[in-house]
């Protein structure tokens, strides 16, 4: 029970850097001596000291003979920073309690080997489920070479994202919209179809003070993106156009001249979303927020690329057989083919209800 108390503090510290450590994991560390926390730290940004180093530096000589609680196995290799496992040995830590083994093949138990070979007592698995959920983005990216994908939409009680006349601002309330901007702030990239750009000319940035703008990814098979679109002109965030080899070269060259990056994902009529996701992962974009519209939502779900769904449901009924729905496309013919969610949670945001769930793997 004592180990869990200190590990919860380490997990709390790790959450301080949500959205800021990519492509690195979120990690928190606590140094405990004689039942009392004497130092703590968390990883703040890739290329900067890891959580263990911050904690050990704060502890100084108090680290000798102390216990280190850390949410992830200490690294064993030289990456952007030196290995933490060696620093722990040098600091004189006598016991390490880790929530989980690092899924990174470059580490994967080697950090623990260094600690044990130096005579340090190592225990693994305290609050492991919580630690894995905390780093679900990193785990998928480092093990499957794909980004973690969150599908987000706001809709009425009857599943509409706009009225029959096309009005959509605003279906959800201010609390839901603020939450949505936090999602943009904490994801590496935001993805929409070109239809959303043509209809709304959005900026796809976060409105939060000191917020971080995600990389903007536009799925545009035929390169229909206007050169005067906000996502092309404003330079407030990096923009990627995902297209196919069939797109007009002249238009793609014009977009590149505007500073837009082009990813050619497939040779067919439509962008191959699986190729696109792998290309984004190669660019160290570890998390993608999919935010519209209904056609791209269905395509991502059908391709099995969505990990998590966030549905903001407003207490409004819009009706209309031709009103846009949150998930459009061809649809699934059989109930057995429907995308099912698990680990559901609900949250009240003003008058809206946020329903969150993870996609059940087939």
Short mmCIF file of C-alpha atoms in Angstrom, two decimals:
data_model
loop_
_atom_site.label_atom_id
_atom_site.label_comp_id
_atom_site.label_asym_id
_atom_site.label_seq_id
_atom_site.Cartn_x
_atom_site.Cartn_y
_atom_site.Cartn_z
CA UNK A 1 0.00 0.00 0.00
CA UNK A 2 2.86 2.40 0.79
CA UNK A 3 4.40 1.72 -2.62
CA UNK A 4 1.09 2.58 -4.28
CA UNK A 5 0.87 5.90 -2.43
CA UNK A 6 4.28 7.02 -3.69
CA UNK A 7 3.65 5.65 -7.18
CA UNK A 8 0.42 7.65 -7.41
CA UNK A 9 2.45 10.76 -6.67
CA UNK A 10 4.89 9.83 -9.44
CA UNK A 11 1.97 9.35 -11.86
CA UNK A 12 0.54 12.71 -10.83
CA UNK A 13 3.86 14.39 -11.56
CA UNK A 14 4.10 12.73 -14.98
CA UNK A 15 0.74 14.21 -15.99
CA UNK A 16 2.21 17.71 -15.63
CA UNK A 17 3.72 17.32 -19.09
CA UNK A 18 0.76 15.89 -21.02
CA UNK A 19 1.18 16.85 -24.67
CA UNK A 20 4.71 18.17 -24.22
CA UNK A 21 7.09 15.17 -24.25
CA UNK A 22 6.41 13.65 -27.68
CA UNK A 23 7.89 11.43 -28.99
CA UNK A 24 9.04 10.53 -25.49
CA UNK A 25 6.78 9.02 -22.81
CA UNK A 26 5.31 10.77 -19.80
CA UNK A 27 7.40 9.89 -16.74
CA UNK A 28 7.34 10.94 -13.10
CA UNK A 29 9.80 10.04 -10.34
CA UNK A 30 9.86 10.34 -6.55
CA UNK A 31 12.78 9.77 -4.16
CA UNK A 32 11.69 8.48 -0.75
CA UNK A 33 13.88 8.20 2.33
CA UNK A 34 12.66 6.85 5.65
CA UNK A 35 9.05 7.03 4.49
CA UNK A 36 9.23 10.65 3.39
CA UNK A 37 9.45 12.22 -0.06
CA UNK A 38 12.73 14.11 -0.31
CA UNK A 39 12.75 14.84 -4.04
CA UNK A 40 10.62 14.54 -7.15
CA UNK A 41 10.69 15.29 -10.84
CA UNK A 42 9.06 14.69 -14.18
CA UNK A 43 10.14 14.64 -17.80
CA UNK A 44 9.24 17.96 -19.39
CA UNK A 45 10.24 17.76 -23.05
CA UNK A 46 12.14 15.51 -25.44
CA UNK A 47 15.85 16.29 -25.35
CA UNK A 48 15.74 17.57 -21.76
CA UNK A 49 16.64 15.58 -18.60
CA UNK A 50 14.39 12.67 -17.73
CA UNK A 51 12.25 12.49 -14.59
CA UNK A 52 14.80 10.42 -12.68
CA UNK A 53 17.56 12.95 -13.29
CA UNK A 54 15.43 15.84 -12.04
CA UNK A 55 14.59 13.87 -8.90
CA UNK A 56 18.14 12.71 -8.26
CA UNK A 57 19.54 16.22 -8.71
CA UNK A 58 17.00 17.55 -6.24
CA UNK A 59 17.79 14.78 -3.73
CA UNK A 60 21.57 15.14 -3.85
CA UNK A 61 23.20 13.09 -1.07
CA UNK A 62 19.76 12.16 0.27
CA UNK A 63 19.45 9.76 -2.67
CA UNK A 64 22.07 7.44 -1.18
CA UNK A 65 20.27 4.48 0.34
CA UNK A 66 16.83 5.82 -0.69
CA UNK A 67 14.02 4.32 -2.77
CA UNK A 68 13.21 5.68 -6.21
CA UNK A 69 9.64 5.37 -7.49
CA UNK A 70 9.35 5.81 -11.25
CA UNK A 71 6.42 5.31 -13.62
CA UNK A 72 8.52 3.70 -16.37
CA UNK A 73 11.67 1.61 -16.51
CA UNK A 74 14.76 3.86 -16.47
CA UNK A 75 16.40 4.06 -19.89
CA UNK A 76 19.59 2.14 -20.56
CA UNK A 77 20.78 3.70 -23.82
CA UNK A 78 22.19 6.96 -25.11
CA UNK A 79 19.44 8.77 -26.98
CA UNK A 80 18.88 12.50 -26.80
CA UNK A 81 20.15 12.22 -23.19
CA UNK A 82 22.49 9.84 -21.29
CA UNK A 83 21.08 6.62 -19.73
CA UNK A 84 19.17 7.13 -16.48
CA UNK A 85 19.92 3.64 -15.15
CA UNK A 86 23.62 4.50 -14.77
CA UNK A 87 22.77 7.77 -13.04
CA UNK A 88 20.61 5.89 -10.52
CA UNK A 89 23.48 3.53 -9.74
CA UNK A 90 25.92 6.41 -9.33
CA UNK A 91 23.51 8.25 -7.02
CA UNK A 92 23.50 5.33 -4.56
CA UNK A 93 19.78 4.47 -4.76
CA UNK A 94 19.22 1.14 -2.98
CA UNK A 95 15.72 0.24 -4.24
CA UNK A 96 13.76 1.06 -7.39
CA UNK A 97 10.01 0.58 -7.71
CA UNK A 98 8.82 0.90 -11.31
CA UNK A 99 5.27 0.80 -12.60
CA UNK A 100 6.11 -0.95 -15.87
CA UNK A 101 8.80 -2.19 -18.23
CA UNK A 102 9.66 0.17 -21.06
CA UNK A 103 8.05 -1.17 -24.28
CA UNK A 104 10.78 0.51 -26.33
CA UNK A 105 12.84 -2.35 -27.85
CA UNK A 106 15.99 -0.30 -27.13
CA UNK A 107 15.27 -0.61 -23.40
CA UNK A 108 12.79 -3.45 -22.69
CA UNK A 109 14.34 -4.76 -19.48
CA UNK A 110 17.92 -3.61 -20.03
CA UNK A 111 17.52 -0.74 -17.59
CA UNK A 112 16.44 -3.16 -14.88
CA UNK A 113 19.41 -5.41 -15.70
CA UNK A 114 21.83 -2.54 -15.09
CA UNK A 115 20.18 -1.77 -11.73
CA UNK A 116 20.09 -5.38 -10.54
CA UNK A 117 23.67 -6.04 -11.61
CA UNK A 118 24.69 -3.11 -9.38
CA UNK A 119 22.93 -4.70 -6.39
CA UNK A 120 19.87 -2.47 -6.46
CA UNK A 121 16.58 -4.09 -5.44
CA UNK A 122 14.08 -3.74 -8.30
CA UNK A 123 10.33 -4.24 -8.13
CA UNK A 124 8.09 -3.90 -11.19
CA UNK A 125 4.32 -3.68 -11.62
CA UNK A 126 3.02 -1.23 -9.01
CA UNK A 127 -0.01 0.50 -10.57
CA UNK A 128 0.98 -0.87 -13.97
CA UNK A 129 -2.49 -0.51 -15.48
CA UNK A 130 -2.57 3.20 -14.62
CA UNK A 131 0.93 3.68 -16.01
CA UNK A 132 0.06 1.95 -19.27
CA UNK A 133 -3.05 4.06 -19.73
CA UNK A 134 -0.99 7.20 -19.01
CA UNK A 135 1.40 6.28 -21.83
CA UNK A 136 -1.04 4.70 -24.27
CA UNK A 137 0.18 7.07 -26.99
CA UNK A 138 3.86 6.24 -26.54
CA UNK A 139 3.21 2.51 -26.22
CA UNK A 140 1.37 2.30 -29.53
CA UNK A 141 3.87 4.48 -31.37
CA UNK A 142 6.99 2.69 -30.13
CA UNK A 143 5.62 -0.86 -30.54
CA UNK A 144 3.47 -0.59 -33.68
CA UNK A 145 5.03 2.39 -35.47
CA UNK A 146 1.61 4.06 -35.69
CA UNK A 147 0.16 7.13 -34.00
CA UNK A 148 -2.54 6.86 -31.34
CA UNK A 149 -5.73 8.13 -32.99
CA UNK A 150 -8.57 9.89 -31.18
CA UNK A 151 -11.80 10.51 -33.08
CA UNK A 152 -13.66 13.53 -31.71
CA UNK A 153 -17.00 15.02 -32.72
CA UNK A 154 -19.79 17.17 -31.31
CA UNK A 155 -23.35 16.23 -32.23
CA UNK A 156 -26.99 16.60 -31.30
CA UNK A 157 -28.93 13.90 -29.49
CA UNK A 158 -29.93 12.50 -32.87
CA UNK A 159 -26.32 12.37 -34.10
CA UNK A 160 -26.32 15.44 -36.35
CA UNK A 161 -23.29 17.71 -36.69
CA UNK A 162 -25.17 20.42 -38.59
CA UNK A 163 -28.73 21.45 -39.37
CA UNK A 164 -30.36 20.57 -42.68
CA UNK A 165 -29.41 24.11 -43.75
CA UNK A 166 -25.73 23.50 -42.91
CA UNK A 167 -25.53 25.53 -39.69
CA UNK A 168 -23.15 23.97 -37.16
CA UNK A 169 -21.89 26.79 -34.91
CA UNK A 170 -22.43 26.04 -32.21
CA UNK A 171 -24.06 22.69 -31.46
CA UNK A 172 -21.97 22.16 -28.35
CA UNK A 173 -21.50 24.59 -25.46
CA UNK A 174 -18.51 26.68 -24.44
CA UNK A 175 -17.30 24.06 -21.94
CA UNK A 176 -17.15 21.39 -24.65
CA UNK A 177 -15.38 23.73 -27.05
CA UNK A 178 -12.77 24.62 -24.44
CA UNK A 179 -12.19 20.91 -23.83
CA UNK A 180 -11.78 20.42 -27.58
CA UNK A 181 -9.08 23.10 -27.69
CA UNK A 182 -7.24 21.31 -24.89
CA UNK A 183 -7.30 18.22 -27.09
CA UNK A 184 -5.69 20.20 -29.91
CA UNK A 185 -3.10 21.48 -27.46
CA UNK A 186 -2.13 17.98 -26.29
CA UNK A 187 -2.15 16.07 -29.59
CA UNK A 188 0.73 16.14 -32.05
CA UNK A 189 -1.53 16.46 -35.09
CA UNK A 190 -5.11 17.25 -36.08
CA UNK A 191 -6.62 15.57 -39.14
CA UNK A 192 -9.60 16.59 -41.26
CA UNK A 193 -10.86 15.94 -44.76
CA UNK A 194 -10.54 18.63 -47.41
CA UNK A 195 -14.34 18.96 -47.40
CA UNK A 196 -14.15 20.51 -43.94
CA UNK A 197 -11.61 23.07 -45.19
CA UNK A 198 -13.71 23.90 -48.26
CA UNK A 199 -16.86 24.31 -46.17
CA UNK A 200 -15.51 26.17 -43.11
CA UNK A 201 -11.99 27.43 -43.91
CA UNK A 202 -10.87 26.63 -40.32
CA UNK A 203 -7.52 27.49 -38.77
CA UNK A 204 -7.33 24.15 -36.87
CA UNK A 205 -5.32 25.77 -34.09
CA UNK A 206 -5.84 25.93 -30.34
CA UNK A 207 -7.37 29.02 -28.76
CA UNK A 208 -5.75 28.36 -25.38
CA UNK A 209 -3.39 30.94 -23.95
CA UNK A 210 0.14 29.53 -24.35
CA UNK A 211 -1.41 26.54 -26.10
CA UNK A 212 0.53 24.41 -28.57
CA UNK A 213 -0.82 24.22 -32.10
CA UNK A 214 -0.97 20.73 -33.59
CA UNK A 215 0.41 19.86 -37.00
CA UNK A 216 -2.50 20.19 -39.44
CA UNK A 217 -3.08 17.18 -41.69
CA UNK A 218 -5.60 17.55 -44.53
CA UNK A 219 -6.72 14.47 -46.46
CA UNK A 220 -7.07 15.76 -50.02
CA UNK A 221 -6.96 13.03 -52.68
CA UNK A 222 -7.35 15.39 -55.65
CA UNK A 223 -5.42 18.38 -54.28
CA UNK A 224 -8.51 20.61 -54.14
CA UNK A 225 -7.00 22.73 -51.36
CA UNK A 226 -7.31 26.46 -52.19
CA UNK A 227 -4.02 28.31 -52.09
CA UNK A 228 -5.69 31.05 -50.05
CA UNK A 229 -7.06 28.66 -47.38
CA UNK A 230 -6.21 29.67 -43.82
CA UNK A 231 -4.26 26.45 -43.19
CA UNK A 232 -2.06 27.31 -46.17
CA UNK A 233 -1.61 31.03 -45.56
CA UNK A 234 -1.39 31.70 -41.83
CA UNK A 235 1.86 29.82 -40.95
CA UNK A 236 0.73 29.49 -37.32
CA UNK A 237 1.27 25.74 -37.54
CA UNK A 238 2.86 23.23 -39.87
CA UNK A 239 0.46 21.93 -42.55
CA UNK A 240 0.59 18.56 -44.31
CA UNK A 241 -1.53 17.71 -47.34
CA UNK A 242 -2.10 13.95 -47.74
CA UNK A 243 -2.87 13.09 -51.33
CA UNK A 244 -2.34 10.40 -53.99
CA UNK A 245 -0.08 9.99 -56.99
CA UNK A 246 -3.04 10.98 -59.17
CA UNK A 247 -3.18 14.54 -57.84
CA UNK A 248 -2.12 17.30 -60.31
CA UNK A 249 1.61 17.93 -59.99
CA UNK A 250 1.22 21.62 -60.78
CA UNK A 251 -1.17 22.12 -57.86
CA UNK A 252 1.06 20.17 -55.49
CA UNK A 253 4.07 22.27 -56.53
CA UNK A 254 2.07 25.42 -55.87
CA UNK A 255 1.12 24.18 -52.42
CA UNK A 256 4.73 23.28 -51.64
CA UNK A 257 5.77 26.76 -52.74
CA UNK A 258 3.42 28.06 -50.02
CA UNK A 259 5.28 26.01 -47.40
CA UNK A 260 2.90 23.05 -47.27
CA UNK A 261 4.36 19.56 -46.89
CA UNK A 262 3.00 16.88 -49.25
CA UNK A 263 2.61 13.21 -48.35
CA UNK A 264 1.69 10.92 -51.23
CA UNK A 265 -0.23 8.05 -49.68
CA UNK A 266 -1.20 5.54 -52.34
CA UNK A 267 -1.93 5.38 -56.04
CA UNK A 268 -5.70 4.97 -55.95
CA UNK A 269 -8.66 7.30 -56.11
CA UNK A 270 -8.51 7.94 -52.37
CA UNK A 271 -5.74 8.47 -49.84
CA UNK A 272 -4.61 5.20 -48.29
CA UNK A 273 -5.09 6.09 -44.64
CA UNK A 274 -2.91 3.25 -43.37
CA UNK A 275 0.02 4.49 -45.45
CA UNK A 276 -0.68 7.99 -44.18
CA UNK A 277 -0.67 6.91 -40.52
CA UNK A 278 2.68 5.16 -40.96
CA UNK A 279 4.09 8.26 -42.64
CA UNK A 280 2.95 10.46 -39.74
CA UNK A 281 4.51 8.06 -37.23
CA UNK A 282 7.81 8.20 -39.14
CA UNK A 283 7.69 11.97 -38.65
CA UNK A 284 7.41 11.43 -34.87
CA UNK A 285 3.77 12.50 -34.79
CA UNK A 286 2.69 10.08 -32.11
CA UNK A 287 -0.91 11.23 -31.60
CA UNK A 288 -3.57 12.31 -34.09
CA UNK A 289 -6.87 14.01 -33.31
CA UNK A 290 -9.43 13.36 -36.06
CA UNK A 291 -11.95 16.18 -36.12
CA UNK A 292 -14.06 15.97 -39.25
CA UNK A 293 -16.07 15.48 -41.15
CA UNK A 294 -18.37 12.48 -41.29
CA UNK A 295 -16.80 10.93 -44.39
CA UNK A 296 -13.27 10.87 -42.98
CA UNK A 297 -14.64 9.66 -39.64
CA UNK A 298 -16.18 6.59 -41.27
CA UNK A 299 -13.08 5.95 -43.39
CA UNK A 300 -10.82 5.99 -40.33
CA UNK A 301 -13.17 3.70 -38.39
CA UNK A 302 -13.57 1.26 -41.27
CA UNK A 303 -9.80 1.10 -41.72
CA UNK A 304 -9.42 0.15 -38.06
CA UNK A 305 -7.19 3.12 -37.33
CA UNK A 306 -9.14 4.72 -34.45
CA UNK A 307 -8.11 3.94 -30.86
CA UNK A 308 -10.41 6.21 -28.87
CA UNK A 309 -13.69 8.04 -29.48
CA UNK A 310 -14.81 11.26 -27.77
CA UNK A 311 -18.43 12.22 -28.47
CA UNK A 312 -19.71 15.55 -27.17
CA UNK A 313 -23.50 15.19 -27.15
CA UNK A 314 -25.60 18.35 -26.88
CA UNK A 315 -29.20 18.28 -25.59
CA UNK A 316 -30.63 19.30 -28.96
CA UNK A 317 -32.62 17.45 -31.62
CA UNK A 318 -32.04 18.71 -35.16
CA UNK A 319 -33.74 16.13 -37.37
CA UNK A 320 -33.55 16.13 -41.15
CA UNK A 321 -32.85 13.11 -43.31
CA UNK A 322 -30.25 15.10 -45.23
CA UNK A 323 -28.62 16.78 -42.23
CA UNK A 324 -24.94 15.88 -41.83
CA UNK A 325 -24.18 13.11 -39.34
CA UNK A 326 -21.10 12.58 -37.18
CA UNK A 327 -20.19 9.41 -39.05
CA UNK A 328 -21.24 9.22 -42.70
CA UNK A 329 -19.70 7.26 -45.57
CA UNK A 330 -21.21 4.01 -46.79
CA UNK A 331 -21.89 2.75 -43.28
CA UNK A 332 -21.77 -0.83 -42.00
CA UNK A 333 -24.37 -3.23 -43.38
CA UNK A 334 -24.46 -5.56 -40.37
CA UNK A 335 -24.63 -4.85 -36.66
CA UNK A 336 -21.85 -7.38 -36.21
CA UNK A 337 -19.59 -5.10 -38.27
CA UNK A 338 -20.30 -2.02 -36.16
CA UNK A 339 -17.46 -0.41 -34.24
CA UNK A 340 -17.91 -1.24 -30.55
CA UNK A 341 -16.47 0.75 -27.65
CA UNK A 342 -15.23 -0.41 -24.25
CA UNK A 343 -14.07 1.18 -21.00
CA UNK A 344 -16.76 3.83 -21.34
CA UNK A 345 -16.83 6.96 -19.21
CA UNK A 346 -19.23 9.91 -19.15
CA UNK A 347 -18.64 13.48 -18.03
CA UNK A 348 -20.88 16.52 -17.77
CA UNK A 349 -19.57 19.61 -19.57
CA UNK A 350 -22.05 22.40 -19.04
CA UNK A 351 -25.27 21.16 -20.65
CA UNK A 352 -23.39 18.64 -22.81
CA UNK A 353 -22.39 15.06 -22.06
CA UNK A 354 -18.96 13.79 -23.08
CA UNK A 355 -18.95 10.06 -23.82
CA UNK A 356 -15.47 8.54 -24.06
CA UNK A 357 -14.53 5.00 -25.02
CA UNK A 358 -11.83 2.83 -26.54
CA UNK A 359 -12.41 0.95 -29.76
CA UNK A 360 -12.74 -2.78 -29.17
CA UNK A 361 -10.23 -4.64 -31.30
CA UNK A 362 -11.72 -7.16 -33.70
#
